[in-house]
């Protein structure tokens, strides 16, 4: 039952400066909108569609960052794929860039060619850089 | 223990044409981005901020529409308020406009003047019109 | 577009003493399991089924309580109905019983006789009493 | 930025027969309650507490199973740890046991000795056996 990580795609995104909702009922909320994002891989490649891509991050009083991301993509061969995930980051020393983040993407599509993607639980690791660009590697857990 | 509905605000929004993710793991997903939105009321008035406002709607095989909305606002007096809600619509006869929707908004802010808003469970009723504009009345349950 | 509240049912539940997860990434988590629950109304009446009914409450640093409830019921005429909701409570003065809570239930069932329930966004008001019993009135927003 | 999987714990659980909510607004819902569960590892070991542990599974019309799990544990050294996760399973050929599932657990605790756990995004693979027992291996993504 050993788990195998099969490469799915790399992700390169440009984030916008956060909208600071601040300390509320579930911790400190930042809305980090995605300006652009590209998926690059042999099995999955595409570009963000629309403008409602973002990370509705929560920073807890205990120094844990919880990612809460929704982004839609159009693959290079024309399928619409919605990606949604939570994840964690250690911000116990503050939100200092570059920051390492860990995420667990799930996918939704109706395109026959990508139905396999609906059944994938992915895991990824990424870095948010000083210029608010973001790089990930995503893997399929198998 | 009778419930009282205290007017909170009206909402007027302009929606964009849906991004159709289609029939996936949780039903048929449409992403309906919000182009602009305005809250208007004595206790709460403001304008949408950012571009990551939207409704990640699901249409179930049983003819139920489930709203899943996230939008951030800046009030006219400068507070950032994040609004998030689910809701329901009857689409058993198809998604025909005008469409009546029922929603249950909750709010998050760190602004001292609006902390009362964090504790409100709101309920609202609205109409999505043929031109993809949207009108709501939201009430505080008390 | 005035909203109308149509009585749906009253709820009487007995809660167990909380499991205290404590201050974590999203605030202070309490798990309040439901020992028993009964829905009573002309259109909806039934009894909790199973043991996995509970409220995974979060208490925020700002004094807001956020309810996060899941309970399954069997109606008196044999339909299984799953109820799930968020809600709010003002705990800025601490969690003092009796406590008033506001909730926004949504329902899921496959039973033909209750498909109308899937399309209902409900709103409710309740009281958690000193003996950890709970009384609600739930209404259909129409 | 290569991802490393560091063993976290194995999980052995006994599930109850499902409560079938059936085909509703988000797909076909099964509530699979957890009768007992044990975490076993050098860094994390403990036993399920309470009765409100379960998986509120959805089976989509596309043959994708989506796990939605909440369980609380008490570690052998006395900390309360709440675990919550989504995950995926391929049920396009029906729900046939044994079934392989992939999950992405996140943790919440206030115990000083386990604050590191709050910042972990885990990934796991498991098997649901014919007797409704369940075995997982969980790893920390690092």
mmCIF file of C-alpha atoms in Angstrom, chain B residues 15-110:
data_model
loop_
_atom_site.group_PDB
_atom_site.id
_atom_site.type_symbol
_atom_site.label_atom_id
_atom_site.label_comp_id
_atom_site.label_asym_id
_atom_site.label_seq_id
_atom_site.Cartn_x
_atom_site.Cartn_y
_atom_site.Cartn_z
ATOM 1 C CA UNK B 15 -23.045 38.902 -13.266
ATOM 2 C CA UNK B 16 -20.856 37.709 -16.127
ATOM 3 C CA UNK B 17 -21.825 34.889 -18.500
ATOM 4 C CA UNK B 18 -21.119 31.543 -16.745
ATOM 5 C CA UNK B 19 -17.940 29.535 -17.162
ATOM 6 C CA UNK B 20 -19.331 26.021 -17.691
ATOM 7 C CA UNK B 21 -17.326 23.343 -15.936
ATOM 8 C CA UNK B 22 -20.160 20.909 -16.630
ATOM 9 C CA UNK B 23 -21.177 17.586 -15.094
ATOM 10 C CA UNK B 24 -18.507 16.498 -12.611
ATOM 11 C CA UNK B 25 -18.087 14.767 -9.243
ATOM 12 C CA UNK B 26 -20.591 16.965 -7.367
ATOM 13 C CA UNK B 27 -23.114 17.764 -10.061
ATOM 14 C CA UNK B 28 -23.022 20.309 -12.876
ATOM 15 C CA UNK B 29 -20.720 23.193 -11.957
ATOM 16 C CA UNK B 30 -21.132 26.728 -13.327
ATOM 17 C CA UNK B 31 -18.809 29.530 -12.272
ATOM 18 C CA UNK B 32 -20.724 32.788 -12.386
ATOM 19 C CA UNK B 33 -18.323 35.652 -11.807
ATOM 20 C CA UNK B 34 -19.524 38.941 -10.391
ATOM 21 C CA UNK B 35 -18.649 41.981 -12.508
ATOM 22 C CA UNK B 36 -19.844 44.515 -9.944
ATOM 23 C CA UNK B 37 -21.951 44.552 -6.811
ATOM 24 C CA UNK B 38 -23.318 47.219 -4.529
ATOM 25 C CA UNK B 39 -24.746 46.870 -0.998
ATOM 26 C CA UNK B 40 -27.260 49.544 -0.048
ATOM 27 C CA UNK B 41 -28.724 49.975 3.413
ATOM 28 C CA UNK B 42 -28.637 52.187 6.463
ATOM 29 C CA UNK B 43 -26.425 49.838 8.428
ATOM 30 C CA UNK B 44 -24.378 48.388 5.578
ATOM 31 C CA UNK B 45 -23.471 50.043 2.279
ATOM 32 C CA UNK B 46 -20.513 49.477 0.013
ATOM 33 C CA UNK B 47 -19.026 48.312 -3.250
ATOM 34 C CA UNK B 48 -17.399 45.059 -4.341
ATOM 35 C CA UNK B 49 -13.584 45.066 -4.242
ATOM 36 C CA UNK B 50 -11.277 42.932 -6.361
ATOM 37 C CA UNK B 51 -12.190 40.549 -9.149
ATOM 38 C CA UNK B 52 -12.479 37.238 -7.302
ATOM 39 C CA UNK B 53 -16.179 37.541 -6.557
ATOM 40 C CA UNK B 54 -18.320 34.737 -7.837
ATOM 41 C CA UNK B 55 -20.816 31.979 -7.398
ATOM 42 C CA UNK B 56 -19.462 28.446 -7.845
ATOM 43 C CA UNK B 57 -22.980 27.053 -8.435
ATOM 44 C CA UNK B 58 -23.820 23.362 -8.504
ATOM 45 C CA UNK B 59 -26.889 22.032 -10.296
ATOM 46 C CA UNK B 60 -27.849 18.636 -8.954
ATOM 47 C CA UNK B 61 -29.343 15.735 -10.921
ATOM 48 C CA UNK B 62 -32.477 16.251 -8.776
ATOM 49 C CA UNK B 63 -33.114 19.774 -10.123
ATOM 50 C CA UNK B 64 -31.740 21.663 -7.128
ATOM 51 C CA UNK B 65 -29.379 24.575 -7.578
ATOM 52 C CA UNK B 66 -26.874 25.144 -4.763
ATOM 53 C CA UNK B 67 -25.249 28.565 -4.593
ATOM 54 C CA UNK B 68 -21.720 28.873 -3.211
ATOM 55 C CA UNK B 69 -20.771 32.551 -3.196
ATOM 56 C CA UNK B 70 -17.730 34.553 -2.095
ATOM 57 C CA UNK B 71 -17.467 38.324 -2.543
ATOM 58 C CA UNK B 72 -15.462 41.035 -0.787
ATOM 59 C CA UNK B 73 -16.779 44.547 -0.267
ATOM 60 C CA UNK B 74 -15.420 47.876 0.888
ATOM 61 C CA UNK B 75 -18.035 49.819 2.828
ATOM 62 C CA UNK B 76 -18.623 53.475 2.025
ATOM 63 C CA UNK B 77 -16.864 54.316 5.294
ATOM 64 C CA UNK B 78 -13.814 52.221 4.486
ATOM 65 C CA UNK B 79 -14.191 48.781 6.125
ATOM 66 C CA UNK B 80 -13.348 45.600 4.221
ATOM 67 C CA UNK B 81 -16.129 43.007 4.632
ATOM 68 C CA UNK B 82 -15.950 39.488 3.227
ATOM 69 C CA UNK B 83 -19.279 37.811 2.526
ATOM 70 C CA UNK B 84 -19.720 34.113 1.955
ATOM 71 C CA UNK B 85 -22.830 32.022 1.571
ATOM 72 C CA UNK B 86 -24.658 29.008 0.313
ATOM 73 C CA UNK B 87 -28.214 29.020 -0.879
ATOM 74 C CA UNK B 88 -30.783 27.175 -2.937
ATOM 75 C CA UNK B 89 -32.755 27.638 -6.131
ATOM 76 C CA UNK B 90 -35.358 25.453 -7.787
ATOM 77 C CA UNK B 91 -34.062 24.621 -11.252
ATOM 78 C CA UNK B 92 -36.119 21.470 -11.712
ATOM 79 C CA UNK B 93 -37.655 23.087 -14.814
ATOM 80 C CA UNK B 94 -34.222 24.201 -16.088
ATOM 81 C CA UNK B 95 -32.312 27.417 -15.420
ATOM 82 C CA UNK B 96 -34.912 29.863 -16.674
ATOM 83 C CA UNK B 97 -34.469 33.584 -16.065
ATOM 84 C CA UNK B 98 -35.812 35.388 -14.139
ATOM 85 C CA UNK B 99 -34.836 32.930 -11.412
ATOM 86 C CA UNK B 100 -35.619 33.262 -7.696
ATOM 87 C CA UNK B 101 -32.802 32.378 -5.280
ATOM 88 C CA UNK B 102 -32.624 32.063 -1.483
ATOM 89 C CA UNK B 103 -29.341 32.661 0.326
ATOM 90 C CA UNK B 104 -27.902 32.664 3.853
ATOM 91 C CA UNK B 105 -25.000 35.183 4.015
ATOM 92 C CA UNK B 106 -22.372 35.333 6.736
ATOM 93 C CA UNK B 107 -19.826 38.101 7.110
ATOM 94 C CA UNK B 108 -16.205 38.555 8.194
ATOM 95 C CA UNK B 109 -14.504 41.804 9.090
ATOM 96 C CA UNK B 110 -11.938 43.099 11.561
#
